Amino acid sequence: MKKLILVWALSVSVPPCADADEGMWVLPLLKQQKFAEMQALGLKLQDYDIYHPDSSSLKDAVVIFGGGCTGEIISPEGLVLTNHHCGYSQIQRHSTLEHDYLTDGYWALTREQELPNPGLSVTFIDKIEDVTAYVAARLEKDEDLGGMNFLSPAYLNTLAREKAGEQFLQEHPGTEVEIRAFYEGNQYYMFTKKKYSDVRLVGAPPSSVGKFGADTDNWMWPRHTGDFSLFRVYADANGNPAEYAETNVPLRPKRWLKISIKGIEENDFAMMIGFPGRTNKYYTSWEVAERRDIDNAVRIHIRDLRQKAMLEEMLKDPDVRIRYASKYASSTNAHKNAIGADWAIQKRAFEQVRQAEQDKLIAWAEQMNKPEYPEALRMLEQIVSDRKNLRFRSWMLDEALARGIEFTGIPTDIQAVADALKGKDKARQQEQIRLLTLAYHRFFNATYSPKVDKKIAKIMLKEYRHLVPAHAQPARFSIIDKKFKGDTDRFVEHLFHTSIYGNPDNFSAFIQNPSARVLERDPMILFAKAVQEERKALVSALSDFDSNFASERRTYVKGLLEMYGDQAVFPDANSTIRLTYGQVKGYSPRDAVYYQCQTTLDGVMEKEDPENWEFVVPQRLKALYEAHDFGPYRMADGKMPVAFSATTHTTGGNSGSPVLNARGELTGINFDRNWEGVGGDIQYLPDYQRSIIVDIRYVLFLIDKYAGAGYLLKEMEID
Ligand code: ARG
Ligand code: ASP
């Protein structure tokens, strides 16, 4: 797996501040840091229209949707817009064979038909405060055993609760407070949030629209996906968060977005507010190389093998295709992301750019007599080098075994069952067998096929044993050599043949005649346990590096902030609310090729392929297309808009983010990036990176003309 790294003789210049469209900006700093540039690009609003510390502003219409997406409020009655892929699991959970909302879409015709979703929440950000001085004072005072207080969520949230006061929290149900570290722990903000847990599904297009193009088009531009779904937030009679109750009423929000169907044009100002998850802007050159040569190399290589085998089985058998559709999608999503990141690392010489920045810091620090910065860099280089082997083993274990082989996830805590079987207490035995059966069904579920797992396990185990040195493999694997002469295929066959988890017949036979001895010697359970234990050991060994690494990196970033001045750079994404701005723009992916910034329904029809589930176009959409029945949503040239691209700097978590024009009106919903742009998680690529956005006119057209749910538009402010 060693890669020949071509080091280019490039002269790289380090920009003192961010590229024009680069950045995920923190709202309280926006005014000083970026507002003038935004206005120069065309923004017509004042800074307090976007963010006001004490009164209502645009940011109040933007919410955290569920665990990892963004959503926006678009009506005074609590309608929330997000992506189809963000509401996917909710739509899936309401679907049955008779009412298959994933396939057919869903539209509530009345409020009563809006469907509750236990576990789903919508969170507003009420208040943002700079608490850097407060945290610094406490860090001085408090005991810090692991040396990680300055980044520890548990520690920081205790401080947040203390600062807010328990009484305040009790008097405000649904209110939560949290302190988050920025610039690797050089700055802190406290967020006061309000979390609503009665969120109901209002509507979703069929997957053939909401997921059109599926994996083939994922991370791709030009794009033709109607990736949206619609929900509504409910509250108690006082407008406070409350668990689901029939008596709850639609939330009357502080703020909702106005919608513009006037459309967009190339070079128009565009901005987004959202919750980007994680970026690695402050990677050192050594981490860039580590990411490419270990993390991405292992991921790409192993998933190539796994996905090929999975796809073969999916294409052979429609039952397998349904079972593995979602697993395949999530595997390819991260796989393509890693490929795109490597492409960008090479294309824009990230490693050399970082090296140059480090050299610049070292030279500056020498002049300023600040030896701690060069020292921090030396330490970071050392740690990356020291953790190399462990990191490789850990990635191999995760990708090839823990994720790659599904049965390594079977329940291995069988001691209670075995103990009960050894004892005389019949009731206890029955109870334990009942629990074991439940766990078995949870594993052996509608997304599992032992045939597929067996085939993939053979490939994964062979590759793992080939690439990881024998002494670095779990000790238990020695039986593969001893008993099976190193033949991993025969070993895997043996596991499936003998284990109670190997196939449903084995399990029923065991349940008929349960025995502690069989359970304790089950080879698949023992194998899974060995992998799970190895995983724990590796995580713990690697975490020994973490606290040193984090504190050296904090010092390194402190140096950068001092050298550049803290007005010029933005902190890494950390799932907190951010603003990014830029322009509606196409791009040139290759010599002589230019991708325009707007796609239309014509492109949907060009991609149509009734034989391929990814590109089926529903009959009704075709009929509307043929009749040119686009209502007020058509463009000046008569075409129906579908998606557009913009230079905004986004990442995972920005899905569902509102895209706003110069007047702050909603023009689209962000849902993806192009694969050439995913390297932007490390370093923005002005000429390549684009956010992929579903045009709001397509969304309204689908609600109004396609679904016949035009009554919902009456709640919205559309201009
Ligand atoms: N690439 C998009 C985002 O990360 C969309 C993912 C969902 N779609 C899919 N085909 N897997 O996360
Ligand atoms: N598709 C991503 C998301 O789900 C967005 C991105 O990575 O650009 O958040």
XYZ file of C-alpha atoms and ligand atoms in Angstrom:
740
model
C 0.000 0.000 0.000
C 2.982 2.233 -0.277
C 2.388 5.061 -2.635
C 4.920 6.793 -4.711
C 4.493 10.410 -3.850
C 5.470 12.833 -6.510
C 6.719 15.960 -4.913
C 6.253 18.768 -7.300
C 8.727 21.534 -7.718
C 6.084 24.139 -7.230
C 6.515 27.577 -5.923
C 3.503 28.059 -3.723
C 2.440 31.362 -2.360
C 0.510 31.491 0.868
C -2.446 33.823 0.871
C -2.481 35.977 3.995
C -6.249 35.832 4.116
C -9.065 33.749 2.832
C -9.914 33.496 -0.860
C -12.841 35.694 -1.804
C -15.520 33.013 -1.420
C -13.739 30.883 1.139
C -14.982 30.530 4.649
C -17.610 29.338 7.099
C -17.974 32.449 9.202
C -19.095 32.770 12.784
C -22.126 35.081 13.002
C -20.989 37.431 15.812
C -17.719 38.087 13.940
C -19.327 38.564 10.544
C -19.616 42.318 10.783
C -15.927 42.948 11.392
C -14.618 40.086 9.324
C -16.628 39.918 6.152
C -19.551 42.268 5.872
C -17.856 44.835 3.636
C -16.855 42.110 1.164
C -20.378 40.742 1.120
C -21.782 44.138 0.267
C -19.186 44.591 -2.448
C -20.404 41.308 -3.960
C -23.952 42.641 -4.071
C -25.570 41.994 -0.700
C -28.427 44.458 -0.112
C -28.967 43.783 3.595
C -27.475 45.297 6.734
C -25.411 43.109 9.044
C -28.131 43.133 11.714
C -30.691 41.829 9.181
C -28.635 38.640 9.062
C -27.560 38.456 12.676
C -28.717 40.562 15.588
C -27.545 39.575 19.056
C -30.760 40.604 20.797
C -33.533 40.813 18.265
C -34.953 38.822 15.404
C -32.840 38.317 12.275
C -32.485 35.867 9.383
C -30.526 33.419 11.496
C -33.692 32.753 13.537
C -35.260 31.037 10.519
C -32.425 28.494 10.246
C -32.561 25.301 12.333
C -30.648 22.129 13.055
C -32.732 19.386 11.475
C -32.397 16.076 13.328
C -28.830 15.060 14.129
C -26.797 16.254 11.195
C -28.680 18.438 8.735
C -29.881 22.005 8.367
C -33.458 23.158 7.786
C -35.271 26.461 7.341
C -38.615 27.836 8.471
C -40.698 29.012 5.527
C -44.078 29.925 6.989
C -45.574 31.652 10.031
C -47.090 28.256 10.842
C -43.864 26.379 11.351
C -43.245 24.725 7.971
C -39.654 23.469 7.722
C -37.871 22.729 4.498
C -34.904 20.345 4.317
C -33.472 17.711 1.950
C -35.091 14.452 0.947
C -31.926 12.657 2.093
C -32.210 14.398 5.477
C -35.809 13.255 5.998
C -35.116 9.887 4.366
C -35.226 7.682 7.450
C -38.468 9.317 8.632
C -40.080 8.806 5.236
C -38.787 5.233 5.245
C -40.212 4.573 8.706
C -43.720 5.620 7.629
C -43.528 3.401 4.560
C -45.105 -0.028 4.293
C -45.717 -2.305 1.322
C -49.243 -0.859 0.993
C -48.196 2.763 1.544
C -44.747 3.034 0.090
C -44.007 6.739 0.608
C -40.372 6.303 -0.324
C -41.387 5.122 -3.772
C -44.554 7.131 -4.270
C -43.985 10.242 -2.185
C -46.344 11.553 0.488
C -48.485 14.647 0.902
C -50.591 15.435 3.952
C -53.858 16.885 2.700
C -54.876 18.111 6.154
C -53.059 18.920 9.395
C -54.391 15.616 10.794
C -52.475 13.751 8.108
C -49.134 15.253 9.122
C -47.145 12.311 10.501
C -45.291 12.410 13.863
C -41.653 11.260 14.035
C -40.480 10.114 17.458
C -36.820 10.970 17.938
C -36.741 13.759 15.362
C -36.071 17.307 16.539
C -35.719 20.816 15.191
C -33.388 23.147 17.096
C -33.257 26.946 17.037
C -30.231 28.994 18.104
C -31.548 31.683 20.454
C -28.335 33.283 21.591
C -24.605 33.263 20.814
C -22.059 34.696 23.295
C -18.286 34.941 23.275
C -17.243 33.231 26.518
C -13.503 32.958 25.830
C -12.497 34.876 28.952
C -14.897 32.917 31.170
C -13.602 29.554 29.907
C -9.970 30.671 30.174
C -10.467 31.656 33.811
C -12.068 28.303 34.622
C -9.419 26.311 32.770
C -6.787 27.971 34.977
C -8.624 26.959 38.110
C -10.129 23.528 37.452
C -8.332 20.252 37.837
C -7.532 18.648 34.489
C -6.542 15.008 34.758
C -6.503 14.028 31.089
C -5.216 17.399 29.912
C -8.183 17.628 27.565
C -10.580 19.916 29.443
C -10.069 22.656 26.891
C -11.748 20.516 24.225
C -13.902 18.192 26.314
C -17.624 18.540 25.516
C -18.543 17.168 28.944
C -16.369 19.706 30.760
C -17.397 22.636 28.558
C -21.083 21.828 28.884
C -20.813 21.743 32.652
C -19.403 25.264 32.446
C -22.269 26.255 30.164
C -24.894 24.985 32.613
C -23.193 26.750 35.474
C -23.078 29.963 33.528
C -26.739 29.761 32.505
C -27.847 28.614 35.965
C -30.051 25.598 36.722
C -32.958 27.860 37.559
C -32.921 29.451 34.105
C -32.838 26.023 32.498
C -35.750 24.781 34.601
C -37.845 27.809 33.792
C -37.240 27.343 30.075
C -38.284 23.843 29.016
C -36.596 22.671 25.833
C -33.780 25.165 26.298
C -30.253 23.786 26.214
C -26.906 25.506 26.578
C -23.570 24.476 25.210
C -20.032 25.875 24.977
C -17.993 24.988 21.899
C -14.302 25.402 21.212
C -13.233 27.377 18.125
C -9.806 27.720 16.512
C -8.802 24.437 18.185
C -9.472 25.854 21.645
C -8.276 29.429 21.237
C -11.800 30.849 21.390
C -15.104 29.772 22.926
C -18.753 30.540 22.210
C -21.786 29.641 24.222
C -25.005 28.743 22.394
C -28.447 28.883 23.931
C -30.705 26.592 21.912
C -34.356 25.684 21.859
C -35.155 22.154 20.820
C -38.591 21.101 19.546
C -39.352 17.402 19.483
C -42.795 17.314 17.862
C -41.863 17.523 14.191
C -44.268 16.070 11.642
C -43.825 14.961 8.071
C -45.864 17.122 5.704
C -44.650 15.952 2.346
C -41.964 14.365 0.242
C -41.575 13.700 -3.468
C -41.097 10.138 -4.715
C -37.506 8.882 -4.528
C -37.373 8.922 -8.325
C -37.449 12.730 -7.940
C -35.945 13.279 -4.457
C -33.068 10.865 -5.100
C -32.990 11.065 -8.916
C -29.560 9.973 -10.141
C -28.873 8.256 -6.785
C -25.263 7.039 -6.500
C -24.208 7.610 -10.072
C -24.959 11.320 -9.743
C -23.996 11.653 -6.076
C -21.210 14.281 -5.658
C -21.734 15.238 -9.305
C -22.601 18.306 -11.266
C -24.594 18.833 -13.534
C -27.321 17.508 -11.256
C -31.066 16.923 -11.628
C -32.289 15.873 -8.196
C -35.358 17.323 -6.428
C -33.726 16.676 -3.057
C -36.252 18.208 -0.637
C -38.855 17.250 1.958
C -41.257 19.263 4.078
C -41.987 19.050 7.806
C -43.845 21.127 10.412
C -42.778 22.038 13.948
C -45.422 21.724 16.650
C -45.367 23.287 20.115
C -47.569 23.439 23.181
C -50.250 26.111 23.488
C -47.643 28.599 24.771
C -45.294 27.971 21.872
C -42.888 25.995 24.042
C -41.207 22.732 23.069
C -43.250 19.697 24.065
C -43.229 15.976 23.378
C -45.688 14.856 20.706
C -49.321 15.375 21.736
C -52.450 15.576 19.634
C -53.245 18.878 21.314
C -49.969 20.482 20.214
C -50.309 23.293 17.708
C -48.144 24.477 14.824
C -45.294 26.644 16.072
C -45.556 30.382 15.478
C -41.884 31.077 14.778
C -40.018 34.331 15.407
C -38.934 34.407 11.825
C -39.576 32.686 8.477
C -37.940 33.092 5.093
C -39.501 34.862 2.159
C -39.256 32.921 -1.074
C -38.210 34.395 -4.401
C -39.297 32.772 -7.649
C -37.625 35.473 -9.699
C -34.746 33.073 -10.171
C -30.995 33.375 -10.190
C -28.358 34.233 -12.740
C -24.675 33.495 -13.066
C -22.605 35.765 -10.776
C -25.560 36.639 -8.529
C -24.671 37.015 -4.872
C -25.566 33.892 -2.876
C -25.216 33.057 0.802
C -26.140 30.225 3.110
C -26.627 29.896 6.819
C -26.283 26.368 8.129
C -24.562 23.865 10.374
C -21.415 22.552 8.651
C -20.130 19.504 10.531
C -16.381 19.150 10.309
C -13.494 20.513 8.302
C -9.710 20.199 8.599
C -8.502 23.637 7.687
C -5.679 23.500 10.233
C -4.166 20.228 9.096
C -0.384 20.324 9.014
C 1.411 19.043 5.916
C 2.042 15.762 7.750
C -1.650 15.211 8.360
C -2.449 15.934 4.730
C -0.032 13.131 3.804
C -1.431 10.891 6.533
C -4.960 11.446 5.306
C -3.978 10.604 1.741
C -1.564 7.739 2.369
C -3.310 5.982 5.227
C -6.950 7.006 5.720
C -7.982 7.563 2.121
C -5.705 4.894 0.654
C -7.158 2.195 2.902
C -10.716 3.412 2.466
C -10.553 3.573 -1.316
C -8.765 0.265 -1.740
C -10.966 -1.717 0.638
C -14.242 -0.199 -0.525
C -13.345 -0.791 -4.166
C -13.215 -4.504 -3.374
C -16.265 -4.517 -1.159
C -18.535 -2.433 -3.366
C -17.651 -4.450 -6.454
C -18.697 -7.666 -4.718
C -21.823 -6.063 -3.265
C -22.893 -4.669 -6.611
C -22.401 -8.037 -8.328
C -24.827 -9.586 -5.870
C -27.266 -6.668 -6.113
C -27.391 -6.924 -9.884
C -27.961 -10.683 -9.725
C -30.823 -10.612 -7.251
C -33.546 -7.941 -6.823
C -34.077 -9.001 -3.203
C -30.410 -8.290 -2.458
C -30.679 -5.002 -4.336
C -33.386 -3.765 -1.985
C -31.620 -5.070 1.110
C -28.318 -3.438 0.258
C -29.423 -0.215 -1.494
C -28.868 1.974 1.528
C -25.634 0.247 2.671
C -24.265 0.538 -0.826
C -25.223 4.218 -0.994
C -23.528 5.131 2.261
C -20.428 3.134 1.340
C -20.080 4.834 -2.044
C -20.814 8.271 -0.552
C -17.667 8.185 1.608
C -15.659 6.316 -1.049
C -16.257 8.951 -3.718
C -15.551 11.659 -1.151
C -12.117 10.149 -0.430
C -11.334 9.992 -4.156
C -12.333 13.630 -4.586
C -10.230 14.673 -1.592
C -7.142 12.925 -3.001
C -7.722 14.555 -6.363
C -7.776 17.997 -4.726
C -4.753 17.267 -2.508
C -2.753 16.596 -5.645
C -4.318 19.170 -7.945
C -3.722 22.057 -5.586
C -0.602 20.658 -3.861
C -2.122 20.884 -0.376
C 0.874 19.258 1.242
C 3.283 21.795 -0.238
C 0.969 24.705 0.530
C 0.881 23.612 4.171
C 4.614 23.133 4.291
C 5.089 26.661 2.965
C 2.701 28.043 5.563
C 4.539 26.201 8.324
C 7.875 27.540 7.075
C 6.445 31.006 7.064
C 5.270 30.638 10.644
C 8.673 29.322 11.703
C 10.444 32.284 10.100
C 8.009 34.727 11.656
C 8.288 33.086 15.079
C 12.087 33.288 14.951
C 11.875 36.993 14.233
C 9.356 37.538 17.010
C 11.275 35.299 19.373
C 8.433 32.835 19.949
C 10.074 29.430 20.056
C 6.845 27.719 21.155
C 5.462 27.750 17.596
C 8.316 25.945 15.830
C 8.382 23.610 18.815
C 4.659 22.817 18.416
C 5.246 22.012 14.754
C 8.139 19.714 15.602
C 5.931 17.868 18.074
C 3.059 17.527 15.629
C 5.375 16.045 13.018
C 6.725 13.616 15.589
C 3.282 12.468 16.742
C 2.029 11.884 13.198
C 5.116 9.791 12.587
C 4.774 7.885 15.885
C 1.154 6.933 15.323
C 1.646 5.776 11.763
C 1.526 2.008 12.261
C -1.304 2.124 14.757
C -3.297 4.341 12.477
C -2.847 2.027 9.515
C -3.918 -0.973 11.602
C -6.886 0.918 12.911
C -8.087 1.981 9.453
C -7.586 -1.533 8.108
C -9.506 -3.013 10.987
C -12.353 -0.523 10.622
C -12.719 -0.654 6.873
C -11.987 -4.316 6.152
C -13.316 -6.058 9.254
C -15.482 -3.890 11.504
C -17.422 -2.274 8.658
C -16.510 -4.612 5.822
C -17.646 -7.846 7.446
C -21.134 -7.377 8.771
C -21.084 -10.332 11.130
C -18.328 -8.729 13.187
C -21.231 -6.668 14.525
C -23.222 -9.618 15.919
C -24.017 -9.424 19.631
C -21.118 -11.056 21.456
C -22.203 -10.519 25.057
C -23.544 -14.035 25.456
C -22.373 -14.608 29.018
C -25.770 -14.024 30.637
C -27.406 -16.501 28.244
C -24.698 -19.095 28.827
C -24.938 -18.673 32.609
C -28.705 -19.076 32.531
C -28.367 -22.224 30.412
C -25.918 -23.686 32.916
C -28.313 -22.999 35.787
C -31.623 -24.605 36.702
C -33.923 -21.588 36.613
C -36.276 -22.264 33.659
C -37.874 -18.814 33.696
C -34.501 -17.154 33.560
C -33.437 -19.412 30.694
C -36.534 -18.532 28.709
C -36.038 -14.843 29.297
C -32.406 -15.021 28.163
C -33.338 -17.025 25.060
C -36.007 -14.439 24.290
C -33.430 -11.632 24.510
C -30.971 -13.565 22.363
C -33.666 -14.136 19.741
C -34.484 -10.430 19.706
C -30.825 -9.565 19.234
C -30.560 -12.162 16.477
C -33.487 -10.626 14.580
C -32.092 -7.158 15.023
C -28.956 -8.335 13.267
C -30.568 -10.709 10.771
C -32.903 -8.003 9.507
C -34.329 -6.768 6.221
C -30.994 -5.229 5.229
C -28.922 -8.388 5.729
C -28.120 -11.324 3.511
C -25.742 -14.026 4.821
C -24.929 -14.991 1.236
C -23.618 -11.478 0.539
C -21.836 -11.162 3.878
C -20.082 -14.488 3.347
C -18.871 -13.551 -0.109
C -17.590 -10.168 1.068
C -16.078 -11.557 4.280
C -13.844 -13.893 2.261
C -12.519 -10.991 0.233
C -12.088 -8.680 3.230
C -10.362 -11.186 5.468
C -7.956 -12.247 2.730
C -7.003 -8.629 2.053
C -6.663 -7.795 5.730
C -4.331 -10.757 6.316
C -2.375 -9.807 3.237
C -1.813 -6.173 4.214
C -1.555 -6.212 8.010
C 1.605 -7.883 9.363
C 0.828 -11.149 11.169
C 2.093 -9.937 14.546
C -0.277 -6.948 14.336
C -3.403 -9.053 13.793
C -5.713 -10.193 16.593
C -4.127 -13.222 18.302
C -7.147 -15.383 17.616
C -6.501 -15.228 13.873
C -3.669 -17.721 14.345
C -6.244 -20.521 14.174
C -6.717 -19.670 10.506
C -3.148 -20.831 9.957
C -3.229 -23.676 12.422
C -6.560 -25.251 11.581
C -7.170 -24.043 8.041
C -3.641 -23.848 6.658
C -4.139 -20.129 6.160
C -7.089 -20.691 3.816
C -9.351 -17.768 4.747
C -12.132 -18.905 2.382
C -12.411 -22.239 4.151
C -12.328 -20.489 7.504
C -15.235 -18.209 6.530
C -17.188 -21.196 5.162
C -16.622 -22.909 8.481
C -17.961 -19.911 10.423
C -21.164 -19.782 8.409
C -21.566 -23.536 8.516
C -21.226 -23.927 12.271
C -22.297 -20.651 13.871
C -25.794 -20.087 15.237
C -25.601 -16.788 13.301
C -24.453 -18.488 10.102
C -27.966 -19.041 8.784
C -31.549 -19.115 10.071
C -31.588 -22.936 10.241
C -28.625 -23.002 12.577
C -30.306 -20.493 14.821
C -33.622 -22.391 14.981
C -31.762 -25.607 15.699
C -29.992 -23.893 18.573
C -33.227 -22.460 19.973
C -34.808 -25.941 19.899
C -31.947 -27.312 21.883
C -29.964 -24.495 23.501
C -26.614 -25.302 25.060
C -24.115 -23.123 26.893
C -21.230 -25.118 25.465
C -22.317 -24.504 21.848
C -22.783 -20.819 22.524
C -19.453 -20.335 24.266
C -17.571 -22.105 21.491
C -19.454 -20.526 18.602
C -16.634 -19.638 16.167
C -18.370 -16.644 14.622
C -19.065 -15.112 18.017
C -15.446 -15.692 19.016
C -14.226 -14.120 15.794
C -16.499 -11.099 16.198
C -15.354 -10.701 19.773
C -11.700 -10.763 18.726
C -12.353 -7.999 16.193
C -14.348 -5.918 18.667
C -11.621 -6.242 21.298
C -8.883 -5.358 18.831
C -10.872 -2.296 17.894
C -11.114 -1.166 21.501
C -7.403 -1.732 22.016
C -6.477 0.294 18.950
C -8.795 3.161 19.844
C -7.290 3.305 23.292
C -3.684 3.096 22.026
C -4.318 5.896 19.560
C -6.035 8.062 22.140
C -2.743 8.167 24.072
C -1.542 10.568 21.388
C -4.648 12.731 21.451
C -4.121 15.063 24.348
C -0.579 16.002 23.319
C -1.640 16.364 19.764
C -4.574 18.609 20.634
C -2.542 20.896 22.836
C 0.312 21.252 20.304
C -2.177 21.978 17.583
C -3.844 24.595 19.707
C -0.460 26.282 20.054
C 0.175 26.014 16.318
C -3.183 27.634 15.499
C -2.526 30.331 18.090
C 0.649 31.112 16.173
C -1.233 31.345 12.885
C -3.814 33.656 14.450
C -1.079 35.906 15.781
C 0.765 35.955 12.488
C -2.292 36.639 10.311
C -4.397 38.554 12.799
C -7.604 36.861 13.911
C -9.780 38.906 11.570
C -8.515 37.099 8.507
C -9.194 33.438 9.141
C -12.248 31.419 10.037
C -12.383 28.527 12.505
C -12.904 24.926 11.373
C -16.498 23.783 11.088
C -17.761 22.176 14.302
C -21.517 21.744 13.703
C -22.231 25.280 14.922
C -24.137 27.883 12.968
C -22.102 29.506 10.178
C -22.541 31.736 7.188
C -20.889 31.222 3.820
C -21.244 33.491 0.817
C -20.177 33.617 -2.792
C -21.715 33.678 -6.218
C -23.914 31.574 -8.407
C -21.369 30.113 -10.832
C -20.566 27.233 -13.129
C -17.053 25.839 -13.512
C -14.609 24.269 -15.868
C -13.813 20.701 -14.795
C -11.348 20.070 -17.632
C -9.689 21.798 -20.505
C -12.242 23.249 -22.931
C -15.233 22.086 -20.900
C -17.511 24.482 -19.042
C -20.425 23.424 -16.844
C -23.165 26.029 -16.649
C -24.623 26.988 -13.304
C -28.270 26.060 -13.971
C -29.857 22.729 -14.868
C -33.382 22.235 -16.165
C -36.024 19.566 -16.621
C -34.625 19.000 -20.116
C -31.655 17.390 -18.392
C -33.897 15.109 -16.349
C -35.401 13.856 -19.601
C -31.960 13.438 -21.172
C -30.904 11.235 -18.268
C -34.137 9.232 -18.228
C -33.608 5.456 -18.316
C -36.633 3.317 -17.460
C -34.326 0.275 -17.237
C -32.157 1.769 -14.486
C -33.775 2.463 -11.096
C -31.507 5.452 -10.565
C -32.865 7.309 -13.578
C -36.544 6.448 -13.771
C -38.721 9.518 -14.421
C -42.228 9.292 -12.969
C -45.031 9.377 -15.537
C -46.643 12.449 -14.059
C -43.473 14.489 -14.283
C -43.082 13.475 -17.928
C -46.632 14.537 -18.658
C -46.037 17.978 -17.107
C -42.824 18.268 -19.083
C -44.480 17.363 -22.344
C -47.328 19.809 -21.713
C -44.855 22.531 -20.646
C -47.108 22.935 -17.638
C -44.630 24.812 -15.431
C -46.888 27.573 -14.112
C -45.152 30.647 -12.706
C -42.003 28.608 -11.969
C -40.646 28.581 -15.550
C -37.647 30.631 -16.538
C -37.727 33.486 -19.038
C -36.770 31.081 -21.840
C -39.723 28.840 -20.962
C -37.629 26.026 -19.430
C -38.235 24.518 -16.019
C -35.282 25.098 -13.623
C -34.091 22.167 -11.478
C -30.779 22.913 -9.720
C -27.968 25.452 -9.633
C -24.368 25.664 -8.432
C -22.580 28.314 -6.374
C -19.104 29.052 -5.048
C -20.222 28.947 -1.402
C -17.929 27.003 0.943
C -19.954 24.120 2.396
C -19.477 20.671 3.874
C -21.479 17.755 5.300
C -24.140 19.169 7.632
C -24.844 22.040 5.262
C -27.381 19.788 3.596
C -30.751 21.460 3.778
C -29.214 24.924 4.199
C -31.226 27.816 2.779
C -29.595 29.556 -0.157
C -30.428 33.263 -0.021
C -30.117 36.015 -2.613
C -28.836 39.573 -2.108
C -32.138 40.525 -0.441
C -32.083 37.535 1.890
C -34.849 35.673 0.040
C -34.849 31.905 -0.366
C -33.774 30.798 -3.856
C -32.760 27.206 -3.205
C -31.835 24.421 -0.790
C -28.264 23.168 -0.587
C -27.867 19.388 -0.837
C -24.435 18.379 -2.112
C -21.054 19.385 -3.529
C -19.226 18.364 -6.678
C -16.580 15.695 -6.102
C -13.887 18.111 -7.301
C -14.848 20.309 -4.357
C -14.773 17.933 -1.391
C -11.079 18.711 -0.822
C -12.417 22.060 0.338
C -12.742 20.429 3.759
C -8.981 20.926 3.936
C -8.513 23.881 1.620
C -11.018 25.837 -0.447
C -10.727 25.408 -4.236
C -12.051 28.622 -5.777
C -11.981 27.410 -9.367
C -13.448 23.953 -8.725
C -15.537 23.873 -5.587
C -19.293 24.260 -5.963
C -22.269 23.759 -3.707
C -25.125 21.914 -5.395
C -28.508 23.463 -4.763
C -32.061 22.501 -5.677
C -33.791 25.520 -7.207
C -36.720 26.681 -5.070
C -38.802 27.041 -8.227
C -38.467 23.296 -8.813
C -39.476 22.645 -5.193
C -42.603 24.800 -5.487
C -43.431 23.333 -8.912
C -43.246 19.829 -7.444
C -45.465 20.751 -4.484
C -47.930 22.693 -6.573
C -48.083 21.111 -10.029
C -46.746 17.619 -9.435
C -48.183 16.744 -6.028
C -51.285 18.924 -6.204
C -50.531 20.226 -2.708
C -50.706 23.884 -3.734
C -52.698 24.729 -0.587
C -49.385 24.632 1.279
C -48.133 27.558 -0.778
C -50.816 29.769 0.768
C -48.872 29.779 4.047
C -45.692 30.954 2.353
C -44.575 34.427 1.307
C -43.691 34.027 -2.345
C -42.543 36.852 -4.518
N -23.268 13.436 -1.078
C -24.342 14.008 -0.330
C -23.912 14.322 1.099
O -23.131 13.889 1.692
C -25.635 13.261 -0.386
C -25.649 11.896 0.221
C -26.943 11.137 0.052
N -27.116 10.550 -1.274
C -26.546 9.368 -1.675
N -26.762 8.944 -2.907
N -25.828 8.612 -0.897
O -23.639 13.800 2.038
N -24.430 16.091 1.106
C -23.813 16.742 2.256
C -24.731 16.711 3.466
O -25.527 15.803 3.585
C -23.380 18.132 1.912
C -21.964 18.172 1.457
O -21.184 17.314 1.888
O -21.632 19.081 0.706
O -24.621 17.487 4.386
